Tab-separated table of C-alpha atoms and ligand atoms in Angstrom:
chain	number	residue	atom	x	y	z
A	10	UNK	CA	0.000	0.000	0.000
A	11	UNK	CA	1.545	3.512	-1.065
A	12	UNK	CA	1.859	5.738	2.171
A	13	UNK	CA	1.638	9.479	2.170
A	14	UNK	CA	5.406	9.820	3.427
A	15	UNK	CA	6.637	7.632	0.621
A	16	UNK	CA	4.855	9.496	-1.904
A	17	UNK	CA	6.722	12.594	-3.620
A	18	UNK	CA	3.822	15.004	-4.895
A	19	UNK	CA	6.318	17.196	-6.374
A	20	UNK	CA	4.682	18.181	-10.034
A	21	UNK	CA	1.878	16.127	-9.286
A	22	UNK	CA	-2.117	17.466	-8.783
A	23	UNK	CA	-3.583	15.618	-5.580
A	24	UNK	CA	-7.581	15.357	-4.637
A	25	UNK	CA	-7.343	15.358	-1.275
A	26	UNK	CA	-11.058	14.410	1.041
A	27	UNK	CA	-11.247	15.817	3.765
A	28	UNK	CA	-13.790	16.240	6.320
A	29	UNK	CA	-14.106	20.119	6.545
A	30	UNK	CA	-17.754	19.282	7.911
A	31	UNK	CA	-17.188	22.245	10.569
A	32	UNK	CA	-20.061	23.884	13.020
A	33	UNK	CA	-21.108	27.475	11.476
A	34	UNK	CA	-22.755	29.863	13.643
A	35	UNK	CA	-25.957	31.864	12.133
A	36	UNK	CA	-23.542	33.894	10.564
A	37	UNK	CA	-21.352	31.657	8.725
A	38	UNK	CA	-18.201	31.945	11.421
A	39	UNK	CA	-16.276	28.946	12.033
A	40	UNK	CA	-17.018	27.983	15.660
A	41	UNK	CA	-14.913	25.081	16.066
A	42	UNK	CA	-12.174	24.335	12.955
A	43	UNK	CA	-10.854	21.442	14.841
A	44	UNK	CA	-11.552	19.359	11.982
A	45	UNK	CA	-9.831	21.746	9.246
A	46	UNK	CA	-6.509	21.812	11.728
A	47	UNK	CA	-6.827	17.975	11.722
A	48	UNK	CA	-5.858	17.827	8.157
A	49	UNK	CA	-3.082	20.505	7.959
A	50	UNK	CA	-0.188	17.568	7.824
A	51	UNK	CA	-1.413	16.042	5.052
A	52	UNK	CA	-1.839	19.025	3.040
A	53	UNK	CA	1.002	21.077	4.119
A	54	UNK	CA	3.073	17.774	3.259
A	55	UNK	CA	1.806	18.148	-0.330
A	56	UNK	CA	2.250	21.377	-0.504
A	57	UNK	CA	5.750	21.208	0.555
A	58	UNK	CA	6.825	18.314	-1.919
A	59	UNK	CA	6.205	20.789	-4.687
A	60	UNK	CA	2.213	19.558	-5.758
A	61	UNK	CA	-1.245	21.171	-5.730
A	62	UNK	CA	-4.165	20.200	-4.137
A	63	UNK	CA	-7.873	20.148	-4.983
A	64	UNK	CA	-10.044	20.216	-2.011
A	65	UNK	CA	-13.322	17.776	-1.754
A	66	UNK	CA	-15.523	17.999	1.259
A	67	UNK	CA	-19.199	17.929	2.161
A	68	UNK	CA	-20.468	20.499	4.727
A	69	UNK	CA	-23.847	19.371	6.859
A	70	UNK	CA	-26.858	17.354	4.666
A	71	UNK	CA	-27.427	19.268	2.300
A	72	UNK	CA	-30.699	18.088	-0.438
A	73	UNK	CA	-29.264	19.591	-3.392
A	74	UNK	CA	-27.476	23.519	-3.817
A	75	UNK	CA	-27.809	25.515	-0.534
A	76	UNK	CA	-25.972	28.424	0.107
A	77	UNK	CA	-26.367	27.570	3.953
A	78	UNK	CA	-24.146	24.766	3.040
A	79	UNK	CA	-21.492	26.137	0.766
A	80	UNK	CA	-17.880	25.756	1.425
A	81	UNK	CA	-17.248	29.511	0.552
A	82	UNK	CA	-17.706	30.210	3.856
A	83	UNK	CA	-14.800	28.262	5.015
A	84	UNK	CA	-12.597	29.817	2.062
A	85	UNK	CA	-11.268	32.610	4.032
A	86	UNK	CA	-10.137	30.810	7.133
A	87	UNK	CA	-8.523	27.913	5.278
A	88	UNK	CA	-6.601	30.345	3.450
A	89	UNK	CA	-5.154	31.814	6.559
A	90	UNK	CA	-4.343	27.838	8.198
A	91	UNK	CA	-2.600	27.316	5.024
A	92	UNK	CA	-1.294	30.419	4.226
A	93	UNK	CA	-1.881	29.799	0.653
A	94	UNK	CA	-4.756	32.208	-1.334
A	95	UNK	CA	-6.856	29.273	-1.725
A	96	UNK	CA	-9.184	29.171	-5.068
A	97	UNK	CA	-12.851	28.443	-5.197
A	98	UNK	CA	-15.092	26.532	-7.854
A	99	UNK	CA	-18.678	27.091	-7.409
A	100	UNK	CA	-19.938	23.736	-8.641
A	101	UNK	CA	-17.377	20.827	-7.782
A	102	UNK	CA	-18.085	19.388	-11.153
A	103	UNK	CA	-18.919	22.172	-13.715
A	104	UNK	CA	-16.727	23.247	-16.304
A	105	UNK	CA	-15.201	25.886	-13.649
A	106	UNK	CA	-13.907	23.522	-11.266
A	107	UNK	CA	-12.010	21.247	-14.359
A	108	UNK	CA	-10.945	24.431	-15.812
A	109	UNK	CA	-9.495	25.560	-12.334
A	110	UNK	CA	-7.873	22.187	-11.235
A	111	UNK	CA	-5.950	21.652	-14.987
A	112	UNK	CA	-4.532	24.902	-14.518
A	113	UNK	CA	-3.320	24.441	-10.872
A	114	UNK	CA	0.466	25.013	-10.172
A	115	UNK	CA	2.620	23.822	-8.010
A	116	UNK	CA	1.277	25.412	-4.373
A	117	UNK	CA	-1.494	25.889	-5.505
A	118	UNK	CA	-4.821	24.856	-4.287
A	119	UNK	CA	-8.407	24.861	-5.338
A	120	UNK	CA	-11.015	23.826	-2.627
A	121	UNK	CA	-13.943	22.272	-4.747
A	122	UNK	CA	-18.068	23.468	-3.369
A	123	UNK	CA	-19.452	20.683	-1.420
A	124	UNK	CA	-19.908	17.950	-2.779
A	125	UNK	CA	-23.288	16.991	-1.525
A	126	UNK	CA	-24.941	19.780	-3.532
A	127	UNK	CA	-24.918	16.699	-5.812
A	128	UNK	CA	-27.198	13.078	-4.870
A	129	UNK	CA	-24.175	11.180	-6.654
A	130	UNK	CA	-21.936	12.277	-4.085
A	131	UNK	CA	-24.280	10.145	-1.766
A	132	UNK	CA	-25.814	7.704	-4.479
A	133	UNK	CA	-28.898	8.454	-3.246
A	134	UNK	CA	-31.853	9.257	-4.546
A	135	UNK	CA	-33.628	13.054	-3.747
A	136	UNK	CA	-36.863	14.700	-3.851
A	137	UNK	CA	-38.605	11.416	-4.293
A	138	UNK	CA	-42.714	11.570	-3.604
A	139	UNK	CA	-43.685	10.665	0.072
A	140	UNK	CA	-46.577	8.402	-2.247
A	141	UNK	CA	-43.757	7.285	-4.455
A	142	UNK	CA	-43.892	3.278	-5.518
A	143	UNK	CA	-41.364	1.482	-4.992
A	144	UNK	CA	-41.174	0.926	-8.484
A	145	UNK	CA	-40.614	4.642	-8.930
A	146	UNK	CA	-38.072	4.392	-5.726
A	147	UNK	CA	-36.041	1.663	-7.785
A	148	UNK	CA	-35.999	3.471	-10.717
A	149	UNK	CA	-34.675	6.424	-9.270
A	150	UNK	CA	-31.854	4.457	-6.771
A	151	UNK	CA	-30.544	2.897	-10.569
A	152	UNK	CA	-30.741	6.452	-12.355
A	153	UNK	CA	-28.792	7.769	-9.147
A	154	UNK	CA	-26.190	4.888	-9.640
A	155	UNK	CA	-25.888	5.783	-13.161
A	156	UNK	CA	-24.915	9.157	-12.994
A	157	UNK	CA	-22.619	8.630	-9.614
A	158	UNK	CA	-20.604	6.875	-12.252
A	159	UNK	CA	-19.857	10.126	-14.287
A	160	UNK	CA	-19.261	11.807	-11.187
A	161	UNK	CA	-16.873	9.864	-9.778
A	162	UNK	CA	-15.149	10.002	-12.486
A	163	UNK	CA	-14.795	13.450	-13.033
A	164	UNK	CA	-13.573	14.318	-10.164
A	165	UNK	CA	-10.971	11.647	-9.963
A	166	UNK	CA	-10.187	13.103	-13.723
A	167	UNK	CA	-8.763	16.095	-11.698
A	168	UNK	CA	-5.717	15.012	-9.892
A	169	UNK	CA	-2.913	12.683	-10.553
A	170	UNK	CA	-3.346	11.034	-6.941
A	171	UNK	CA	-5.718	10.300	-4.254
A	172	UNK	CA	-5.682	10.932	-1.225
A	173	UNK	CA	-8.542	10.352	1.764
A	174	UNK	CA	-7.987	11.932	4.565
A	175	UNK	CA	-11.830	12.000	5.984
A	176	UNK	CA	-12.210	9.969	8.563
A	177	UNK	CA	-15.439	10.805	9.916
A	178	UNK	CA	-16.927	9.974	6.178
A	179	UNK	CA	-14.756	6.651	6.012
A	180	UNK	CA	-17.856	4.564	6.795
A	181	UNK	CA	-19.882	5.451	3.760
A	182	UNK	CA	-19.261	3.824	0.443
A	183	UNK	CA	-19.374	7.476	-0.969
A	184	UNK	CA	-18.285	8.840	-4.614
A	185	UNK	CA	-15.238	10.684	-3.061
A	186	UNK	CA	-14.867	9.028	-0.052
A	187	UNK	CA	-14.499	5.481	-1.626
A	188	UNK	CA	-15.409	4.738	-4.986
A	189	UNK	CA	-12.920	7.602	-6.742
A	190	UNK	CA	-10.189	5.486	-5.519
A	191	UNK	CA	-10.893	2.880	-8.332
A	192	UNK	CA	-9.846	5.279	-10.989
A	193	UNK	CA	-6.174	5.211	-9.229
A	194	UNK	CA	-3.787	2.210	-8.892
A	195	UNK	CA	-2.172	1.184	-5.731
A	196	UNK	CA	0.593	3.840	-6.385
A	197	UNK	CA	-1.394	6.521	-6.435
A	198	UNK	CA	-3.671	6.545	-3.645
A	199	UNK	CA	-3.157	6.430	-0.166
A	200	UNK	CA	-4.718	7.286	3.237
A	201	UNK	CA	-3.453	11.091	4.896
A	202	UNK	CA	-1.873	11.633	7.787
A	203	UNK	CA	-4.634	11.773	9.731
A	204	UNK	CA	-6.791	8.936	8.313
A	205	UNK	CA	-3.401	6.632	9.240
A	206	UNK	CA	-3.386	7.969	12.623
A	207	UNK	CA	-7.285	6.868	12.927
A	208	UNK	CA	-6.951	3.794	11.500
A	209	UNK	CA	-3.932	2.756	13.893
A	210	UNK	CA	-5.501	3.849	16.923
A	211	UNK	CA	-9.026	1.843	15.872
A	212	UNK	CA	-6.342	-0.994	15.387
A	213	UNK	CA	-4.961	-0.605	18.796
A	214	UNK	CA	-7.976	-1.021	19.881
A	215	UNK	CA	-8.854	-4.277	18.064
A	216	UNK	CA	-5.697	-5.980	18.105
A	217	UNK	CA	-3.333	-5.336	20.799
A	218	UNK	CA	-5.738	-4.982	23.909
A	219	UNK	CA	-3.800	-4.472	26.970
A	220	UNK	CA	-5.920	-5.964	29.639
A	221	UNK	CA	-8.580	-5.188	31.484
A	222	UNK	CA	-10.068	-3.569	28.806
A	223	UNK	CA	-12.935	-0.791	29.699
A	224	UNK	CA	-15.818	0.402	27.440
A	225	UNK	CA	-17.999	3.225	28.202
A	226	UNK	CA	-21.065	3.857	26.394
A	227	UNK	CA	-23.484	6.778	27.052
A	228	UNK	CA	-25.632	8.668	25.264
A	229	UNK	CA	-29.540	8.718	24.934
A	230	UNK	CA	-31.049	5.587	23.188
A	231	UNK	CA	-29.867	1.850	23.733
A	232	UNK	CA	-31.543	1.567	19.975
A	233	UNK	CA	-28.737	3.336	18.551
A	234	UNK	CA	-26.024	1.256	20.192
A	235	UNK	CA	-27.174	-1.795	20.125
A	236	UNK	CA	-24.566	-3.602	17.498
A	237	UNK	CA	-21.664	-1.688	19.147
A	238	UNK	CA	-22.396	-2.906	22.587
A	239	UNK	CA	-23.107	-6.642	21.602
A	240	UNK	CA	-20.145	-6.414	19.593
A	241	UNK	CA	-18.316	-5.325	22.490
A	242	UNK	CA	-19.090	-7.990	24.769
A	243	UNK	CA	-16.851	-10.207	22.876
A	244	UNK	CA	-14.047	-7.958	23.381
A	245	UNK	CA	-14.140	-6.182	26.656
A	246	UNK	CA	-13.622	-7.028	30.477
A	247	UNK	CA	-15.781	-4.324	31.881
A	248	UNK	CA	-18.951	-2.521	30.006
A	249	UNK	CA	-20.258	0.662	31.812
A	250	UNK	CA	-23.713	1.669	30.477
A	251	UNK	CA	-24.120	5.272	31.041
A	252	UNK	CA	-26.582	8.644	30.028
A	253	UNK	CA	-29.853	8.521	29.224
A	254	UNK	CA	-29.637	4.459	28.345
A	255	UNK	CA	-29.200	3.453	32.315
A	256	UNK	CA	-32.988	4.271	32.621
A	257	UNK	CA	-33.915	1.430	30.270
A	258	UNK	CA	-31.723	-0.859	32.094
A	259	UNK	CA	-33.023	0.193	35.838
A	260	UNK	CA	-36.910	-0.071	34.545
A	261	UNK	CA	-36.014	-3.437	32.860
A	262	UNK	CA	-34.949	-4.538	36.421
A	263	UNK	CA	-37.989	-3.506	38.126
A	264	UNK	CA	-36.650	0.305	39.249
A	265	UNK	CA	-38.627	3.446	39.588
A	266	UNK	CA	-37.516	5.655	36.722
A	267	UNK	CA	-39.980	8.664	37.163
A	268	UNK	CA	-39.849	11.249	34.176
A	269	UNK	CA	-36.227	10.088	32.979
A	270	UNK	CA	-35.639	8.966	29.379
A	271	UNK	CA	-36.342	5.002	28.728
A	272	UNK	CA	-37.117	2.942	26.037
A	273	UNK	CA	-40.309	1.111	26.406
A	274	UNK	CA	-39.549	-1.148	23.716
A	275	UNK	CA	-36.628	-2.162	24.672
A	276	UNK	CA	-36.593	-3.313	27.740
A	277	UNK	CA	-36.468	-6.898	26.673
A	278	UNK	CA	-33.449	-5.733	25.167
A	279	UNK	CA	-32.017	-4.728	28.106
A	280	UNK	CA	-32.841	-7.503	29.636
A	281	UNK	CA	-31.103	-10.053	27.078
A	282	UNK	CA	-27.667	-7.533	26.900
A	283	UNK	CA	-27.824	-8.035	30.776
A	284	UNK	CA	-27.610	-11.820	30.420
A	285	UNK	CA	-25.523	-11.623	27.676
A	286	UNK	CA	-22.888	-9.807	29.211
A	287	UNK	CA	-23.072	-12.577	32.489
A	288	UNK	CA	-22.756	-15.684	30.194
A	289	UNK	CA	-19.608	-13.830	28.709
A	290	UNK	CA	-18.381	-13.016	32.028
A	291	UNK	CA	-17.876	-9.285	31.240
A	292	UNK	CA	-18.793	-6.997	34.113
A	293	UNK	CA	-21.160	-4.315	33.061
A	294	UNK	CA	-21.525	-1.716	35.177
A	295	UNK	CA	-24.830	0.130	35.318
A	296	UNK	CA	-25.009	3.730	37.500
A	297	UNK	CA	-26.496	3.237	41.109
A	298	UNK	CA	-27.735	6.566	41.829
A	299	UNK	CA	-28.606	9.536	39.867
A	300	UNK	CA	-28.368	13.488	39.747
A	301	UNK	CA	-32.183	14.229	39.517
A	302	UNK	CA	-34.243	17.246	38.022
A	303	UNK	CA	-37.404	18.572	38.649
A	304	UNK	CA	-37.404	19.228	34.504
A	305	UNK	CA	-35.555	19.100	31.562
A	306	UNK	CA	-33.338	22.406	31.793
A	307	UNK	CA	-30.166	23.614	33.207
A	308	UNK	CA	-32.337	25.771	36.327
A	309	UNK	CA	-34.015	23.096	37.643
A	310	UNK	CA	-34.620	21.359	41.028
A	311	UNK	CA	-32.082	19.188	41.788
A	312	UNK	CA	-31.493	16.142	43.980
A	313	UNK	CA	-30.011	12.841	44.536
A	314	UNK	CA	-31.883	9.680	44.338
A	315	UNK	CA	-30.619	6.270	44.255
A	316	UNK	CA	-30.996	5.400	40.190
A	317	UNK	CA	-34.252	2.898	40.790
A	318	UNK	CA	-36.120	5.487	43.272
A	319	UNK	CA	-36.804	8.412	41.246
A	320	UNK	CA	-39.673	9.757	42.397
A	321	UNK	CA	-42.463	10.929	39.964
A	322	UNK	CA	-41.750	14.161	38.727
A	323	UNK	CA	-38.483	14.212	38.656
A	324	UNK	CA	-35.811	12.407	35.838
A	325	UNK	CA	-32.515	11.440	35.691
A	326	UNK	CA	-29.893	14.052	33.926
A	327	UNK	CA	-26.306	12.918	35.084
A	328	UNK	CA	-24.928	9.879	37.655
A	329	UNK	CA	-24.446	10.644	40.677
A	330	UNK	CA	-21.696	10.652	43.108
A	331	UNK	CA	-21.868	6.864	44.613
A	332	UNK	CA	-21.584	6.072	40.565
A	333	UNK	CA	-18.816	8.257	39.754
A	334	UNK	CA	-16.836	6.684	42.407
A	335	UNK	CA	-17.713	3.299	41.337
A	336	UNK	CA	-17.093	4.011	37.307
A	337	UNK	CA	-13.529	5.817	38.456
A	338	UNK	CA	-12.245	2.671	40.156
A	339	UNK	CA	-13.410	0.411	37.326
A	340	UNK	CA	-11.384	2.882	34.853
A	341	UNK	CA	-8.652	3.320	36.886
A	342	UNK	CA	-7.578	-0.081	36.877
A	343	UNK	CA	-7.906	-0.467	33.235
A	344	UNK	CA	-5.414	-0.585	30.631
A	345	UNK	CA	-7.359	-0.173	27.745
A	346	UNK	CA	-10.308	2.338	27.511
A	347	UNK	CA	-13.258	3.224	24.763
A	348	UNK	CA	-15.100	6.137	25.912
A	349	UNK	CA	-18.313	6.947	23.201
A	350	UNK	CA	-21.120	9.347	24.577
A	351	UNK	CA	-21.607	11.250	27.928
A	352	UNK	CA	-23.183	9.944	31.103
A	353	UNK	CA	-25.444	12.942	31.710
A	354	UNK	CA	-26.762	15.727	29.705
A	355	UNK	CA	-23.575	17.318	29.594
A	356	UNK	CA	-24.642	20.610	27.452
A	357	UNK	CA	-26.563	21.724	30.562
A	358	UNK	CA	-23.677	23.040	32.906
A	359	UNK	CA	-25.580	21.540	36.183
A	360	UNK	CA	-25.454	17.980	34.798
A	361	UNK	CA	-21.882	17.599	33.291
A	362	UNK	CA	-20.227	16.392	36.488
A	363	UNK	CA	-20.401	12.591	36.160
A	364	UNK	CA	-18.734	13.265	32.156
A	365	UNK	CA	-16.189	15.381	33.566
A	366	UNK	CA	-14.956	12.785	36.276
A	367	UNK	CA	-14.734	9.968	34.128
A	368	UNK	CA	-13.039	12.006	31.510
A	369	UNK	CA	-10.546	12.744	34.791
A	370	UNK	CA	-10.913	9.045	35.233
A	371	UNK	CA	-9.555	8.003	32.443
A	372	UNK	CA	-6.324	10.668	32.132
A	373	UNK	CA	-5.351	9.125	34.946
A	374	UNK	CA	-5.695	5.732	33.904
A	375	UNK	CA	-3.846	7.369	31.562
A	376	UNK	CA	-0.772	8.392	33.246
A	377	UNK	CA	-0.520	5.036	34.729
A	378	UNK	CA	0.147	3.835	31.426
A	379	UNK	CA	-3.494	3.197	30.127
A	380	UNK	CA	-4.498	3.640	26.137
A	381	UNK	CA	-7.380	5.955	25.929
A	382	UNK	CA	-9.182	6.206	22.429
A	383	UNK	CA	-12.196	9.183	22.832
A	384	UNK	CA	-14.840	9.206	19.957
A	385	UNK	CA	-17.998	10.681	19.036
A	386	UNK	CA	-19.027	14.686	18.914
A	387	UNK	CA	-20.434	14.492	22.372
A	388	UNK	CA	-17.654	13.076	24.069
A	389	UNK	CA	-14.824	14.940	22.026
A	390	UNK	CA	-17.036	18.089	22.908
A	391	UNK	CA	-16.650	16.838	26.436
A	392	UNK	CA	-12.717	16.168	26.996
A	393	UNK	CA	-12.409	19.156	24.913
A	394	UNK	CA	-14.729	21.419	27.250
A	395	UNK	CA	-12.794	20.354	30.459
A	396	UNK	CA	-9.569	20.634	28.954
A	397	UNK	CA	-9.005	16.794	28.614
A	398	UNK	CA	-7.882	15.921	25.499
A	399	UNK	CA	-4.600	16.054	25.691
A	400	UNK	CA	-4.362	14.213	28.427
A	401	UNK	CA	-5.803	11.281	26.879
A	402	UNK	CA	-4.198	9.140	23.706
A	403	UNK	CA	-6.580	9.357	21.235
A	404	UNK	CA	-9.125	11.298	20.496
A	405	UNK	CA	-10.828	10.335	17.453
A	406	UNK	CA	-12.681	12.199	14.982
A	407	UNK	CA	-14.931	10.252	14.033
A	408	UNK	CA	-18.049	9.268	15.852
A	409	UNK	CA	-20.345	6.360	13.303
A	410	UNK	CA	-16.855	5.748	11.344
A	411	UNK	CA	-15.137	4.723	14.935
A	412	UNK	CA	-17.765	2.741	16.144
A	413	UNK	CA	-18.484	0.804	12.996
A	414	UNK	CA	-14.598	-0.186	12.815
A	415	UNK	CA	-14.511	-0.606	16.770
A	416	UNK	CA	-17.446	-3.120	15.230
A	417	UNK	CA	-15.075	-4.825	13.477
A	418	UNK	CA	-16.757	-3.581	10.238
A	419	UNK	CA	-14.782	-2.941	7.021
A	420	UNK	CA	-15.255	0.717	6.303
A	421	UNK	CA	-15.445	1.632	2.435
A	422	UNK	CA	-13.080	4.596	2.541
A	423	UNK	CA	-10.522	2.261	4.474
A	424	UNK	CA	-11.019	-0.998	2.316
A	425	UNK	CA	-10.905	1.402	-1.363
A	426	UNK	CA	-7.114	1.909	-0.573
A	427	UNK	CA	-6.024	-0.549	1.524
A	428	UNK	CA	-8.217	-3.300	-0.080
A	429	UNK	CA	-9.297	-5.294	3.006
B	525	AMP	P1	-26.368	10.069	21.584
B	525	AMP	O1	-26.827	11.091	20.583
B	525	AMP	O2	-27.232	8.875	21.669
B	525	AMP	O3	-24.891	9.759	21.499
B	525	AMP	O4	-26.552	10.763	22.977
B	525	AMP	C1	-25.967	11.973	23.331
B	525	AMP	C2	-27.009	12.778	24.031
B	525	AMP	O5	-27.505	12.047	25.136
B	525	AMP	C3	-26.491	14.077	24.586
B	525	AMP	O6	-27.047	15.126	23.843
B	525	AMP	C4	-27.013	14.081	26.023
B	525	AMP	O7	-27.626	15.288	26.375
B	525	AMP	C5	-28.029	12.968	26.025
B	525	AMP	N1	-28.214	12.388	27.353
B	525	AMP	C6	-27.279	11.855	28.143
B	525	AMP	N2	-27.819	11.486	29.329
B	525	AMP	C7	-29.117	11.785	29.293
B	525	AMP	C8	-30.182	11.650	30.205
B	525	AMP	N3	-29.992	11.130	31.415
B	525	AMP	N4	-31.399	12.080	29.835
B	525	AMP	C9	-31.581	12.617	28.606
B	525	AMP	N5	-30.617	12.762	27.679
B	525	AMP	C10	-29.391	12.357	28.011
């Protein structure tokens, strides 16, 4: 497999995908560009070898041209990273954008509009009836497929090498994110710098677990995570179930939930991951008492209740301090930790406590000689909010991509250059 270091750009036109899918504020300013800093290496590395660069990205979910969704808005700022005048093409595969990308010199770069004003991007098809047949629903998925085929293959006519550095994206069989790669041989395409630092750390993970190893899942719905954390039963020692999921868990085993978030239909579910996790002889650890509110918002009423005696009224935002405790030791004494989704709703100031102390939790498993891989907006947004993240030893970004390889999944975008 050709590697980025090996690979002199010098002369040479690169399209380089990255995932410049940034947050905007209403008026178009860049309010975190953690992403675009994420995939300064690679391009600077180009850059310095003596090549150009054309730019793909996509920017939000976008159902055809949007101005709310155009990569102009980024233009200025990625300029300034670079310190290049970056170029623009308005329509990533009109005559502008070839025009642009043949004439490129060396140093130069040309960042492409996003490429999700187009449904061949996606291969999907839009603006499809609600009443539409499925014969009509077919017919449009081939037509789609048919004309992704063109795409693809105009923008890999572009550049002389390929080169994915969008991680996030890497889980979607996507016309720039995994089937361009086809119209390059093994030579000429090859992961970034930051897609090979993903893809290591996901295969740290998998491979060469130092024991015991420690998942922790949070977030809102068990329906979400279901694969993930039956996947990772086979794999890890100890499984903490944390956020808005414990609720299902505690009513499943006959606890008083009052108002707090639970899946009715899934309690059966729980019930069966519970057993599950017993027969495999992994230790999942469920929160035993809970940071209560009198209603969903930052100013409520607040309390402590053990986690199966809420009373009615009241719900479950964040663990509370008997749990913290008991999630801290079981992190402490790992040497291998996963940590997807927050165990509280951590965007209301009150109830990020029990997300901050197992982020603490695991730098200092950490320091002790612990690999930490973070992933998923919420808990990146976390480590990053308390000033975490560097003292843990990944953090990844990608949320579905890391999770789907954590899976054990083969991810398009990895298996189009690396071929397994
Ligand atoms: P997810 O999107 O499933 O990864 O979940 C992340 C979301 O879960 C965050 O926005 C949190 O606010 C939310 N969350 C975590 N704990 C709770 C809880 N106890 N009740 C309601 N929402 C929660």
């Amino acid at each position: 497999m050709q590697t980025i270091d090996n690979f002199n750009f010098a002369g040479k036109k690169a399209f380089v995908r990255v995932d410049f899918n940034v947050p905007l504020d209403e008026n178009f300013n860049i309010t975190d560009d953690t992403r675009m800093r994420a995939a300064l290496p690679t391009l600077k590395k180009i850059l310095a070898d003596g090549g150009s660069i054309i730019i793909g990205s996509h920017l939000g979910r976008p159902k055809g041209v949007n101005e709310k969704y155009s990569l102009k808005h980024i233009l200025p700022h990625l300029s300034e990273l670079l310190g290049v005048d970056v170029q623009f093409a308005n329509d990533c595969v009109g005559e502008e954008a070839a025009v642009k990308a043949a004439a490129l010199q060396p140093g130069e770069v040309l960042l492409l509009e996003n490429l999700r004003f187009y449904a061949e991007e996606e291969g999907k098809p839009r603006g499809l009836a609600d009443d539409a047949s499925e014969e009509e629903k077919k017919a449009a998925k081939k037509a789609v497929k048919e004309s992704q085929k063109d795409f693809t293959k105009r923008l890999a006519s572009y550049a002389d090498a390929y080169v994915n550095d969008a991680f996030g994206t890497a889980h979607r069989a996507h016309a720039s994110t995994a089937l361009m790669a086809a119209y390059f041989d093994t030579d000429h395409k090859m992961f970034g710098y930051l897609m090979e630092k993903e893809v290591k750390a996901v295969e740290k993970v998998l491979n060469d677990i130092n024991r015991p190893f420690t998942a922790i899942m949070g977030g809102s719905k068990v329906s979400s995570k279901i694969e993930i954390i039956e996947n990772l039963l086979n794999k890890v020692d100890n499984l903490i179930i944390t956020g808005g999921m414990t609720y299902t868990f505690t009513k499943a085993m006959g606890g008083k939930i009052g108002n707090s978030i639970c899946e009715e239909d899934k309690l059966e579910l729980a019930k069966e991951l519970m057993a599950k996790a017993k027969e495999k002889g992994v230790n999942l650890v469920l929160a035993v008492d809970a940071k209560i509110a009198d209603n969903f918002s930052n100013d409520a009423n607040t309390a402590f209740a053990p986690v199966n005696e809420i009373p009615d009224g009241w719900e479950g935002l964040d663990i509370g301090p008997k749990s913290e405790e008991i999630f801290a030791n079981v992190i402490k004494n790992s040497k291998t930790i996963l940590w997807n989704g927050p165990t509280g709703v951590f965007e209301f100031e009150n109830f990020t406590h029990g997300s901050r102390s197992v982020g603490e939790a695991i730098v200092e498993a950490t320091k002790n000689g612990a690999f930490s891989l973070v992933g998923g907006g919420d808990s990146v947004a976390c480590v990053n909010k308390f000033g975490l993240a560097d003292g843990v030893s990944y953090v990844s970004t990608g949320g579905g991509a890391l999770l789907e390889a954590i899976e054990g999944k083969v991810l398009p975008g990895i298996e189009a250059i690396r071929g397994y």
